[in-house]
Coordinates of C-alpha atoms and ligand atoms in Angstrom, one line a residue:
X183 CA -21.0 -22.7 5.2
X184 CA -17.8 -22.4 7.1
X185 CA -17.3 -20.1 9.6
X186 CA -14.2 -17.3 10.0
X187 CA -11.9 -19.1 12.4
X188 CA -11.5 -18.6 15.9
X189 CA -8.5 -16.2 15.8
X190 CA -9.3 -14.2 12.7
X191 CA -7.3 -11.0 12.8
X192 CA -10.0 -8.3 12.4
X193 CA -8.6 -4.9 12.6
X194 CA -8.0 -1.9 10.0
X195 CA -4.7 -0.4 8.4
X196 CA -2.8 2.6 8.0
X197 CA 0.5 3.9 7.5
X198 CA 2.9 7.1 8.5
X199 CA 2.5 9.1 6.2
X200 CA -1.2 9.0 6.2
X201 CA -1.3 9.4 9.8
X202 CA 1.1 10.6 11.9
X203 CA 2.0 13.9 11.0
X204 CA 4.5 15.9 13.3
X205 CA 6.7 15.6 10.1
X206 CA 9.1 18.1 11.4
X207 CA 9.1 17.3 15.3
X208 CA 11.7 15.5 17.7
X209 CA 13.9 15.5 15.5
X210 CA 12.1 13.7 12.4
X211 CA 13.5 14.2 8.7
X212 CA 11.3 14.4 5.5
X213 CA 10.6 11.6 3.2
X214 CA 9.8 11.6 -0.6
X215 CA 5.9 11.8 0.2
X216 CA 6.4 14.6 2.4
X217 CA 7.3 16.7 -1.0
X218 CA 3.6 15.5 -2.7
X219 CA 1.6 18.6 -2.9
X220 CA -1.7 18.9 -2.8
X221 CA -3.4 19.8 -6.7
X222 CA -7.1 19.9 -6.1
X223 CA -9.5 16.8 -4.9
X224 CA -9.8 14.6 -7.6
X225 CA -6.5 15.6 -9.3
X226 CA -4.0 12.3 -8.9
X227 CA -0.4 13.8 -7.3
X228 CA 1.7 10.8 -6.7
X229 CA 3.8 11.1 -9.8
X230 CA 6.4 13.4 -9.5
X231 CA 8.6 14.2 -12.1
X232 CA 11.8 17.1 -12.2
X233 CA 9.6 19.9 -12.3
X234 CA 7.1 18.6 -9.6
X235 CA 10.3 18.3 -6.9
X236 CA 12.0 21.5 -7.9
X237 CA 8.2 23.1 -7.7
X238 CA 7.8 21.4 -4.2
X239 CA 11.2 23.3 -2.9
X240 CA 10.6 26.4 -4.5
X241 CA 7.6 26.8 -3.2
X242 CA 7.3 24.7 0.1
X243 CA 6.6 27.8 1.9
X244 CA 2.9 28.5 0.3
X245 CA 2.1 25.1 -0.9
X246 CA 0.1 22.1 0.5
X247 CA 1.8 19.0 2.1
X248 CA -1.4 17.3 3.4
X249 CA 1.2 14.2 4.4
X250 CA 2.9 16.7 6.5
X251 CA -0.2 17.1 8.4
X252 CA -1.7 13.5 8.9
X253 CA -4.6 13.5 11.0
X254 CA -2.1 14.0 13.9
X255 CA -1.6 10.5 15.2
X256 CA 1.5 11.9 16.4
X257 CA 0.0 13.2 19.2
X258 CA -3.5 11.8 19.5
X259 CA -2.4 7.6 19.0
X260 CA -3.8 7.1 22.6
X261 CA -7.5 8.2 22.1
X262 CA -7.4 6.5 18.1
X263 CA -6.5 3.4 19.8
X264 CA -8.9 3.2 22.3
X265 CA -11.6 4.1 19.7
X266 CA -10.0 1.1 17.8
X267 CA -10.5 -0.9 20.6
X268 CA -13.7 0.2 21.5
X269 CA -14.5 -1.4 17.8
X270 CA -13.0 -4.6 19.0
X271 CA -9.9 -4.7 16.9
X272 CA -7.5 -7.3 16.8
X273 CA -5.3 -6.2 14.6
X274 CA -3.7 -2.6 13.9
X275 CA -2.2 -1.7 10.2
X276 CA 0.2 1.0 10.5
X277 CA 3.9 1.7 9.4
X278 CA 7.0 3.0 10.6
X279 CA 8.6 6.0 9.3
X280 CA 12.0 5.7 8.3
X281 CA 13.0 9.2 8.6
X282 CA 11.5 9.1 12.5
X283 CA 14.4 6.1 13.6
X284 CA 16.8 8.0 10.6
X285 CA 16.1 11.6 9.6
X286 CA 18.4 11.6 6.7
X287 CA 18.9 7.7 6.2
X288 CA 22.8 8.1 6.6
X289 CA 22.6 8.1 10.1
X290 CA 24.5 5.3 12.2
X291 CA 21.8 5.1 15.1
X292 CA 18.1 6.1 15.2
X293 CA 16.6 8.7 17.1
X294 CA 15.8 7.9 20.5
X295 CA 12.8 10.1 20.4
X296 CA 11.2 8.2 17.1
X297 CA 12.0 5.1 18.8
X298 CA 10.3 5.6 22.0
X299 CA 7.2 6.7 19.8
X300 CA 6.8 3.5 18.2
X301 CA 7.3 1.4 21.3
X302 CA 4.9 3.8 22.7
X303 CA 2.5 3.0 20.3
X304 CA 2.7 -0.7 20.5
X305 CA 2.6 -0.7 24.1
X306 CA -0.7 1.4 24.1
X307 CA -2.0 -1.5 21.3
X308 CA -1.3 -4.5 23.7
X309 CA -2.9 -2.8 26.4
X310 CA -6.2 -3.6 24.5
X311 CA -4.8 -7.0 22.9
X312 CA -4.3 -5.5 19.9
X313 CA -2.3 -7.0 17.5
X314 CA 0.2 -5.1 15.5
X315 CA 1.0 -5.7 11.5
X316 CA 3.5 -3.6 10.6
X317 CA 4.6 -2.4 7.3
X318 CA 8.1 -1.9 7.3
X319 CA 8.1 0.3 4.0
X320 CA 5.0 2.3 2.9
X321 CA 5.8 4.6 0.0
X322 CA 8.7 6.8 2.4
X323 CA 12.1 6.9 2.1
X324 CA 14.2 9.6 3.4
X325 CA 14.6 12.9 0.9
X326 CA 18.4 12.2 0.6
X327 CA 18.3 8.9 -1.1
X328 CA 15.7 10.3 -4.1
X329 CA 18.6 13.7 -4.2
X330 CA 21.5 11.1 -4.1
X331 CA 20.9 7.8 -6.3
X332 CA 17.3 8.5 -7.7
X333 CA 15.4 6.4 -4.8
X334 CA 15.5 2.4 -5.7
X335 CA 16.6 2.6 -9.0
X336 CA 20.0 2.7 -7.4
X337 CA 21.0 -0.5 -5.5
X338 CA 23.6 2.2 -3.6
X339 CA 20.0 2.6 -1.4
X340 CA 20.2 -0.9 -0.2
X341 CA 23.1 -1.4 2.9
X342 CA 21.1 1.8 4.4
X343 CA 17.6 0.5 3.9
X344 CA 19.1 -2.9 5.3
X345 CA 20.6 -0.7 8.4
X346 CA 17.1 0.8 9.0
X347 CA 15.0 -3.0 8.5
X348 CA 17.8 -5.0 10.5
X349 CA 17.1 -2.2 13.2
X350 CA 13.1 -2.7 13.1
X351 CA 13.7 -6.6 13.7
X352 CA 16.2 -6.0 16.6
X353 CA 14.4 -3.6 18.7
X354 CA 10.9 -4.7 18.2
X355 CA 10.7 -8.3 17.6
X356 CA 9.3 -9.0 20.9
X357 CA 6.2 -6.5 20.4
X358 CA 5.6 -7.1 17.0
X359 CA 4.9 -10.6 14.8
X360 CA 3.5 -9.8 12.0
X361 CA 5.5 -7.2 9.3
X362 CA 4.8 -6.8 5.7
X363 CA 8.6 -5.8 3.8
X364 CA 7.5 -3.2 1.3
X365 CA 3.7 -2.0 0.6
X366 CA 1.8 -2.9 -2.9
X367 CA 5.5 -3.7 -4.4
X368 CA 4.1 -3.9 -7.7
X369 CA 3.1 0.0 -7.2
X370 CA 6.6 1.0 -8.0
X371 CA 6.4 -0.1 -12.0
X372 CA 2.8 1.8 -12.0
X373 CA 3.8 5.1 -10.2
X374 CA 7.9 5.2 -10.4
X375 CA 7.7 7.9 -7.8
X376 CA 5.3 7.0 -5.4
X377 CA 7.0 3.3 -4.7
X378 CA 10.2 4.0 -5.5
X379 CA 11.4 7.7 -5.2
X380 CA 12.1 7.8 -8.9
X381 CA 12.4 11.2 -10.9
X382 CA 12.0 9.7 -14.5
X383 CA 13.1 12.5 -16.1
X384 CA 16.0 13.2 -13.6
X385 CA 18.8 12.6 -15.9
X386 CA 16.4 12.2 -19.8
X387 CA 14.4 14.5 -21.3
X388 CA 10.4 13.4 -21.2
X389 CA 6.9 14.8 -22.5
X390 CA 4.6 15.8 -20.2
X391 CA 2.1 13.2 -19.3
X392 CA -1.5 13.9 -19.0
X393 CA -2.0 13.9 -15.6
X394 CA -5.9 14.7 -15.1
X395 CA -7.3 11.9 -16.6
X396 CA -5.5 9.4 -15.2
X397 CA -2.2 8.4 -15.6
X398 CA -1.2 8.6 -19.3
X399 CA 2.7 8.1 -20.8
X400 CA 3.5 8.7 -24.3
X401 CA 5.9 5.8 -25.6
X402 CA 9.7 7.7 -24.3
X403 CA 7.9 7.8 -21.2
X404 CA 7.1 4.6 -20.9
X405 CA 10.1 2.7 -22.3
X406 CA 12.1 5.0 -19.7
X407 CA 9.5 3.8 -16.7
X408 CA 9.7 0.2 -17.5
X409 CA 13.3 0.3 -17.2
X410 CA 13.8 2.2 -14.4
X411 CA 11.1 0.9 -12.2
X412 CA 12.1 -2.8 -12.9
X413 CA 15.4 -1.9 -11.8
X414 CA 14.2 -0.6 -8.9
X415 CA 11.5 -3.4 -8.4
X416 CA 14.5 -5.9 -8.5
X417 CA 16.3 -3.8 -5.6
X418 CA 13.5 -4.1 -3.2
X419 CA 12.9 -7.8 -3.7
X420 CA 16.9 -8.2 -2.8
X421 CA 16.5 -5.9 0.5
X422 CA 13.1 -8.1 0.8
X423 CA 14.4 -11.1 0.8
X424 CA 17.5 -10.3 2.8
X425 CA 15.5 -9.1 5.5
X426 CA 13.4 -11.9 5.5
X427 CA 16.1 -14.2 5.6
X428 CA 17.4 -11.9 8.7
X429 CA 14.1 -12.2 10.8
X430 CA 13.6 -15.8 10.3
X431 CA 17.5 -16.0 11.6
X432 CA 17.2 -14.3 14.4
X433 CA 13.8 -13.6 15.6
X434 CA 12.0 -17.1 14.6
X435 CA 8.4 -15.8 16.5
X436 CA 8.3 -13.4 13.8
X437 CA 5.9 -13.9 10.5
X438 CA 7.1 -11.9 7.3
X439 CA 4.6 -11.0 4.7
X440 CA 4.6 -9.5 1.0
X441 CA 2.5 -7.4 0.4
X442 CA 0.7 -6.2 -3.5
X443 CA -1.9 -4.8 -4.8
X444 CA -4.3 -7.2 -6.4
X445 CA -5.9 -6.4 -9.4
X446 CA -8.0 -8.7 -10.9
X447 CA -9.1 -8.8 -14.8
X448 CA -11.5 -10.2 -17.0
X449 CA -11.3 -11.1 -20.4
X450 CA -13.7 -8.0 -22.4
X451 CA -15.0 -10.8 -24.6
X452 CA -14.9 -14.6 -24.7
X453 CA -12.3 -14.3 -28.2
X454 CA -9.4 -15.7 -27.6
X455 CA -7.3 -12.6 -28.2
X456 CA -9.1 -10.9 -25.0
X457 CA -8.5 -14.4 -23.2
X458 CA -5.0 -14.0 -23.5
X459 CA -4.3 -10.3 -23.1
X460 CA -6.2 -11.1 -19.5
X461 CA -4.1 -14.2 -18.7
X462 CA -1.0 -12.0 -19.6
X463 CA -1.8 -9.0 -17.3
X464 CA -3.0 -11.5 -14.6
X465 CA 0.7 -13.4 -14.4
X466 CA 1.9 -9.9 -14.7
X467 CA 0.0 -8.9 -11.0
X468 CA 1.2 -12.5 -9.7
X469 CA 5.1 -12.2 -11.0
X470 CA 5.5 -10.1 -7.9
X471 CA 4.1 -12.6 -5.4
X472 CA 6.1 -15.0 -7.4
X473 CA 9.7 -13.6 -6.9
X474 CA 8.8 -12.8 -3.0
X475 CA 6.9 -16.6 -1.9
X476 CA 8.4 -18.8 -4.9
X477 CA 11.8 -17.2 -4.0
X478 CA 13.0 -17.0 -8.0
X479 CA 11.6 -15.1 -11.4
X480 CA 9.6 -16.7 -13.3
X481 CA 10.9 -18.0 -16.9
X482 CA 8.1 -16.2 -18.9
X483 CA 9.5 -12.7 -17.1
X484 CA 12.8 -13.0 -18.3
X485 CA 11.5 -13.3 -21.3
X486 CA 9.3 -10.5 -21.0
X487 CA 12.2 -8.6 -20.1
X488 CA 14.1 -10.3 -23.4
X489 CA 10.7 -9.2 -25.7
X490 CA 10.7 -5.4 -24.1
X491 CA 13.8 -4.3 -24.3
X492 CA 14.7 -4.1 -20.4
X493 CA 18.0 -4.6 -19.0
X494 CA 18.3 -5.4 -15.7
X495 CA 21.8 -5.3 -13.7
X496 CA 21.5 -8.4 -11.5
X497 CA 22.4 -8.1 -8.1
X498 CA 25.2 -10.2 -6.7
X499 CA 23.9 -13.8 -5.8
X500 CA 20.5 -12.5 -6.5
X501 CA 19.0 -16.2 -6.8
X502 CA 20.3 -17.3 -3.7
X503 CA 19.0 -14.5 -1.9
X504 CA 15.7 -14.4 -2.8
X505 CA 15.7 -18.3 -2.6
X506 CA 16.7 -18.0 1.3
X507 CA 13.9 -15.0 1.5
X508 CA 10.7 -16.5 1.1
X509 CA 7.6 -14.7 2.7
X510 CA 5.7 -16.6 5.5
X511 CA 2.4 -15.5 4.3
X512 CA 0.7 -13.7 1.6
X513 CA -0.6 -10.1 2.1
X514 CA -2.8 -8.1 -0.4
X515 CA -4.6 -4.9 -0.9
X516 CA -8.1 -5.2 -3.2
X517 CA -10.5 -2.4 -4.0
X518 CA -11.4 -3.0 -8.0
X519 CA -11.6 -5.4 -10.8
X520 CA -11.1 -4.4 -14.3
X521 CA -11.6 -5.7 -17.9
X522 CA -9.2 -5.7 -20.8
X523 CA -9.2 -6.3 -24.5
X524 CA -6.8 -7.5 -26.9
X525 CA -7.8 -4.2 -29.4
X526 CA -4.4 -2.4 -29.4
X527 CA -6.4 1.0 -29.9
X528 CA -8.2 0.8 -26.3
X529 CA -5.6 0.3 -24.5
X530 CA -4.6 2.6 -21.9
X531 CA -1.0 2.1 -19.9
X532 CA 0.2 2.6 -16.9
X533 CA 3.7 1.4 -17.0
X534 CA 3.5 -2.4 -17.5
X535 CA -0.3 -2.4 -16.6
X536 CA -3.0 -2.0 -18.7
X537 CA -5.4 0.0 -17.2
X538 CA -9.1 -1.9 -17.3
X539 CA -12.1 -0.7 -19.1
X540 CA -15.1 -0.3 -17.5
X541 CA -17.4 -3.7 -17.0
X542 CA -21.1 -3.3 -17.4
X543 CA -22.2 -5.8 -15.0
X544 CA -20.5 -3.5 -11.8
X545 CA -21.0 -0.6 -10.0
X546 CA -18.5 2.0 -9.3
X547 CA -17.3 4.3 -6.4
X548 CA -17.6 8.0 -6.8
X549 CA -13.8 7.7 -7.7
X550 CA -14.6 5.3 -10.3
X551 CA -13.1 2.4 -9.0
X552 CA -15.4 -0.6 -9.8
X553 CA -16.9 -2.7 -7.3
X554 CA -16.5 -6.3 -7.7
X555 CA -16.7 -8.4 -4.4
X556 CA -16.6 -11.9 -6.6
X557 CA -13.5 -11.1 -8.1
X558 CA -11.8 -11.1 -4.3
X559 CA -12.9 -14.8 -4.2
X560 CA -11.7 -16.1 -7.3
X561 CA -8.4 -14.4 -6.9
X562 CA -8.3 -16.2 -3.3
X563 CA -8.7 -19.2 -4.5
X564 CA -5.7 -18.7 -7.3
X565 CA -3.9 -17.5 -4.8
X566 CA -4.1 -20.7 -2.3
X567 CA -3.6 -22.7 -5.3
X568 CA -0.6 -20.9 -6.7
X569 CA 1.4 -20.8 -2.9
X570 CA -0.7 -22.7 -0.7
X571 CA 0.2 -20.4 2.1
X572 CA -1.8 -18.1 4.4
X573 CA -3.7 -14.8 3.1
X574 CA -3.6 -11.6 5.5
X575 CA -6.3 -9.3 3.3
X576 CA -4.7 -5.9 4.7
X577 CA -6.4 -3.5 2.4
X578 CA -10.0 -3.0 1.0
X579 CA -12.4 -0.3 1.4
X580 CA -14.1 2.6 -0.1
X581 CA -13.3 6.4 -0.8
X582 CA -16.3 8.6 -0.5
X583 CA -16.8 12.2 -0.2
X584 CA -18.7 12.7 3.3
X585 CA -19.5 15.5 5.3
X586 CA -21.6 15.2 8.7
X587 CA -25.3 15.7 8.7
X588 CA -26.9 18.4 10.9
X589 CA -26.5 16.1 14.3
X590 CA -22.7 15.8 13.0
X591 CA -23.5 12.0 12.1
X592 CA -22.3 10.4 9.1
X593 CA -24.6 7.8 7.7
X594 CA -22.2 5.9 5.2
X595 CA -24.0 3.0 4.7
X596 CA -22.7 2.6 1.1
X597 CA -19.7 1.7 3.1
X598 CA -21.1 -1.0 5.0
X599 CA -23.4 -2.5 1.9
X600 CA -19.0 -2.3 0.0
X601 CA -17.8 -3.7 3.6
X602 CA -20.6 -6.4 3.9
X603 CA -20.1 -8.0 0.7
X604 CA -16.7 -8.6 0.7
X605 CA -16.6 -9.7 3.8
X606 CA -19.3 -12.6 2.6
X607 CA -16.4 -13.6 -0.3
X608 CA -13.8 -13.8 1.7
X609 CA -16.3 -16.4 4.1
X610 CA -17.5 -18.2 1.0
X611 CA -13.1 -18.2 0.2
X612 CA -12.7 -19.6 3.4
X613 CA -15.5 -22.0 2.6
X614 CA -14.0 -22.9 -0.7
X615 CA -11.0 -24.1 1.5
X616 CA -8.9 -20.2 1.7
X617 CA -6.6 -19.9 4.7
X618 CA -7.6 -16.3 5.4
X619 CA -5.9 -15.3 8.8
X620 CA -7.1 -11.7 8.7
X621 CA -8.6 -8.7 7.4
X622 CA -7.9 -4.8 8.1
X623 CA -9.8 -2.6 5.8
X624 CA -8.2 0.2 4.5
X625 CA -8.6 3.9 6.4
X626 CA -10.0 2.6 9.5
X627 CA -9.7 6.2 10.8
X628 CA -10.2 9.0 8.2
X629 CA -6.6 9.5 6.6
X630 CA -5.0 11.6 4.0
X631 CA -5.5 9.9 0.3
X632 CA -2.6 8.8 -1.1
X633 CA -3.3 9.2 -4.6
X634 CA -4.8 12.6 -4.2
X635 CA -3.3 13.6 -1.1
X636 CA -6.6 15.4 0.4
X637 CA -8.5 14.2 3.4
X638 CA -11.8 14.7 1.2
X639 CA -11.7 11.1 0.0
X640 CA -13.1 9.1 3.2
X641 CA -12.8 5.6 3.9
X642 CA -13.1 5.8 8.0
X643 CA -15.1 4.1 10.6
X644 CA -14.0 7.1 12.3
X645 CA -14.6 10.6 11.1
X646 CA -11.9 13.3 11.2
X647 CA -13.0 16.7 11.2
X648 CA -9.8 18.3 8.9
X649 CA -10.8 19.5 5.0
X650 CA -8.1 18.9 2.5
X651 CA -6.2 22.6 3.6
X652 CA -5.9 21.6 7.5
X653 CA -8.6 23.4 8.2
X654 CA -10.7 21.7 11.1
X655 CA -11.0 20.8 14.9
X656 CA -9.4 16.9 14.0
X657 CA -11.6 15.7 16.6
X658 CA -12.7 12.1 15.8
X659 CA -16.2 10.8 15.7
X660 CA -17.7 7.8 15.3
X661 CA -19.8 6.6 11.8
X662 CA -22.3 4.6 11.1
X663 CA -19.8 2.1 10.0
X664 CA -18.4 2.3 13.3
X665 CA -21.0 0.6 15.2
X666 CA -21.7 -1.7 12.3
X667 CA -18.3 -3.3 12.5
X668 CA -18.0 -3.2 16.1
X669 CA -20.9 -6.2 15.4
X670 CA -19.1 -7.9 12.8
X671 CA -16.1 -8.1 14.7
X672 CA -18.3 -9.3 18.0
X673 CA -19.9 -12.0 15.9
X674 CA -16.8 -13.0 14.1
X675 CA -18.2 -12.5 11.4
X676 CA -21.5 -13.8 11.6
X677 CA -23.6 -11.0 11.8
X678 CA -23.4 -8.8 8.8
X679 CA -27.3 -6.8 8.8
Ligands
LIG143 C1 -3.3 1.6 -1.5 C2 -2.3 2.2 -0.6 O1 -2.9 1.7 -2.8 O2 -4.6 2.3 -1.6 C3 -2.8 3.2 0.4 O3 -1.5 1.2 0.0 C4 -3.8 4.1 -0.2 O4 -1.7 3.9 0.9 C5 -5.0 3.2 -0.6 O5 -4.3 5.1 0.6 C6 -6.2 3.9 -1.1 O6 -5.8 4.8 -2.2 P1 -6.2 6.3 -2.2 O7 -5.5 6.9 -3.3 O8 -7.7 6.3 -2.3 O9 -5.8 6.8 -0.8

């Protein structure tokens, strides 16, 4: 059996929103996930329509904005890192808030305060060899551009995005080499608002979805989604691709990634019908890979588009752009694998997904989210064969309610048995000939959920003592997990008891 490779990037990941809090300080401005309020701890809050927003102002005095809070990375990055290090990480997930460089997005020059935070940061990482990955865009944009042009859907967003990317390149080339453009891209046909700053029903009339069981449109809603959120889709692979094209221009030590959220499906049955609706909703998860490393659509989307009614305004020169913006590496978040079935009566949509069914032969979290470590390897091998380029795994993990025993330890070792075995896939993916240069879990540090935006749902080595109101000490401690990793990492891999 092969082994990982020398260099593997171990490490966990993060991002601003989740983290940082210190929303309002030096100077910082709010983003669009700075208005998600906080419904209950298994109710799903990242889609936000008119009422949601108006709700979120109206009220913003008495309600909750968990994001607001983070677990205070803000002021405590110093003693997270060196727990981080003490784990032996390589490599660091985390993003950089927009509205800390540019508090309203308009601005001509950053803050000098948000600026110094982030070198800050990276500084403190190197000090322990840390690598950084950074994600230029995780689910935040500044308030202003979801008031003004209704987030992405509007390419008007795009010469400010590019002022805040072109920035990130120019000031922090030299600390940083590997960034990820936008997080889970595909995310923004799924939840409009969450990737995209999209108020669906900002300018249309639209039912009410059924938000607590999942996420569930009537058709208006959906026809409305599709539309919008490909539009949008399409403006983030154009500032993508330009930024891409920037960094390898002028900062040639730097590595660009994608970055989507994997989702791998099985047929329900072996009848051809189910065979197909799976292969459909499989080149549906790999059309956005395909734009961002193939550098072009693919001819069976147009013709999607053609079949479903959506219109997309093409950018100027958008083929040459995202021909000259092709990713260096792949980069992927996986925690689930689904089943579907041809029977038009089953079905269950989330935008242009079909949500799964559940599969017999798997286990699932406490959230429901099926647990399918084989699925990671197959999907690793299509990918090498589809782009034969590197794969930086930068999310998996698992949610868990936990709360500390009566010696304050938390024994979570359903999350090492979830760690452990896919962590052996991705070595038998490597064996089956994968380039895999790294993995971060997700939630390396407790973090605020982004579907549910509480701090109940866990996926930590570290433990953060805040419940989902903001009560709590936010004092860190280590998990079971902790120490168990802290061995994987030391063995590269080897040792996984
Ligand atoms: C990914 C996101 O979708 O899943 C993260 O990139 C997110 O931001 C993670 O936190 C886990 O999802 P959740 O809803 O359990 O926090």
């Amino acid at each position: 059996m092969a082994k990982f490779p020398e260099n593997f990037l171990w490490g966990g990941a993060t991002s601003a929103a989740q983290i940082e809090g210190g929303r309002c300080e030096d100077g910082k401005g709010l983003s669009h996930l700075d208005y998600v309020y906080y419904r209950g701890p298994k109710i799903p809050c990242n889609f936000m329509l008119t009422e949601h927003l108006n709700k979120a102002r109206r009220e913003e005095a008495t309600l909750n904005f968990p994001n607001r809070r983070g677990i205070d990375f803000y002021h405590r990055y110093k003693e997270d890192i060196a727990l981080l290090a003490e784990m032996g990480f390589k490599s660091f997930r985390m993003s950089i808030s927009w509205t800390r460089l540019f508090p309203t997005g308009l601005e001509e020059t950053p803050d000098p305060k948000g600026v110094e935070f982030y070198h800050n940061v990276f500084r403190e990482l190197h000090k322990y060899n840390i690598e950084p990955l950074v994600t230029m865009i995780h689910y935040e944009m500044p308030i202003t551009f979801v008031d003004r042009y209704n987030g992405w859907y509007s390419a008007e967003i795009i010469p400010y995005c590019m002022k805040y990317l072109k920035f990130l390149i120019d000031e922090y080339k030299d600390e940083v080499k590997y960034w990820l453009t936008f997080n889970e891209i595909n995310m923004v046909t799924a939840v409009p608002w969450l990737g995209g700053g999209i108020v669906l029903d900002r300018d249309v009339q639209l039912p009410r979805p059924d938000l607590r069981h999942g996420l569930r449109f009537p058709p208006e809603t959906s026809k409305v989604m599709d539309q919008m959120s490909h539009q949008a889709l399409h403006h983030q692979f154009i500032a993508s691709a330009m930024i891409v094209k920037y960094a390898h221009d002028t900062a040639p030590n730097c590595l660009i990634g994608n970055m989507f959220n994997l989702h791998h499906l099985y047929p329900e049955t072996p009848s051809p019908a189910d065979a197909y609706r799976a292969h459909e909703e499989t080149e549906f998860n790999m059309f956005f890979c395909d734009v961002m490393a193939r550098g072009y659509y693919p001819a069976w989307m147009k013709s999607y588009y053609r079949k479903h009614d959506i219109n997309i305004k093409w950018y100027d020169n958008y083929e040459k752009i995202l021909s000259e913006g092709k990713v260096d590496f792949i980069s992927l978040s996986y925690y689930l694998s689904s089943i579907v079935t041809a029977d038009p009566e089953r079905q269950e949509k989330i935008g242009s997904f079909m949500r799964g069914l559940n599969n017999p032969y798997i286990k699932t979290s406490e959230f429901g989210w099926q647990i399918d470590p084989t699925a990671l390897r197959i999907s690793l091998n299509e990918l090498r064969d589809r782009f034969n380029l590197p794969i930086y795994i930068v999310e998996n993990g698992i949610g868990a309610f936990e709360k500390p025993d009566e010696d304050g330890k938390i024994h979570d070792d359903y999350r090492i048995a979830y760690l452990r075995d896919h962590i052996k896939a991705i070595k038998e993916a490597i064996d089956d000939g994968v380039d895999v240069i790294g993995y971060t879990p997700w939630g390396c540090i407790d973090l605020v959920s982004c579907s549910l935006v509480s701090m109940s749902k866990r996926y930590g080595f570290i433990y953060v003592d805040a419940d989902d109101e903001g009560n709590g000490t936010y004092n860190r401690s280590r998990k079971d997990s902790f120490y168990w990793y802290k061995k994987v990492i030391a063995s590269n891999g080897e040792d996984l008891d």
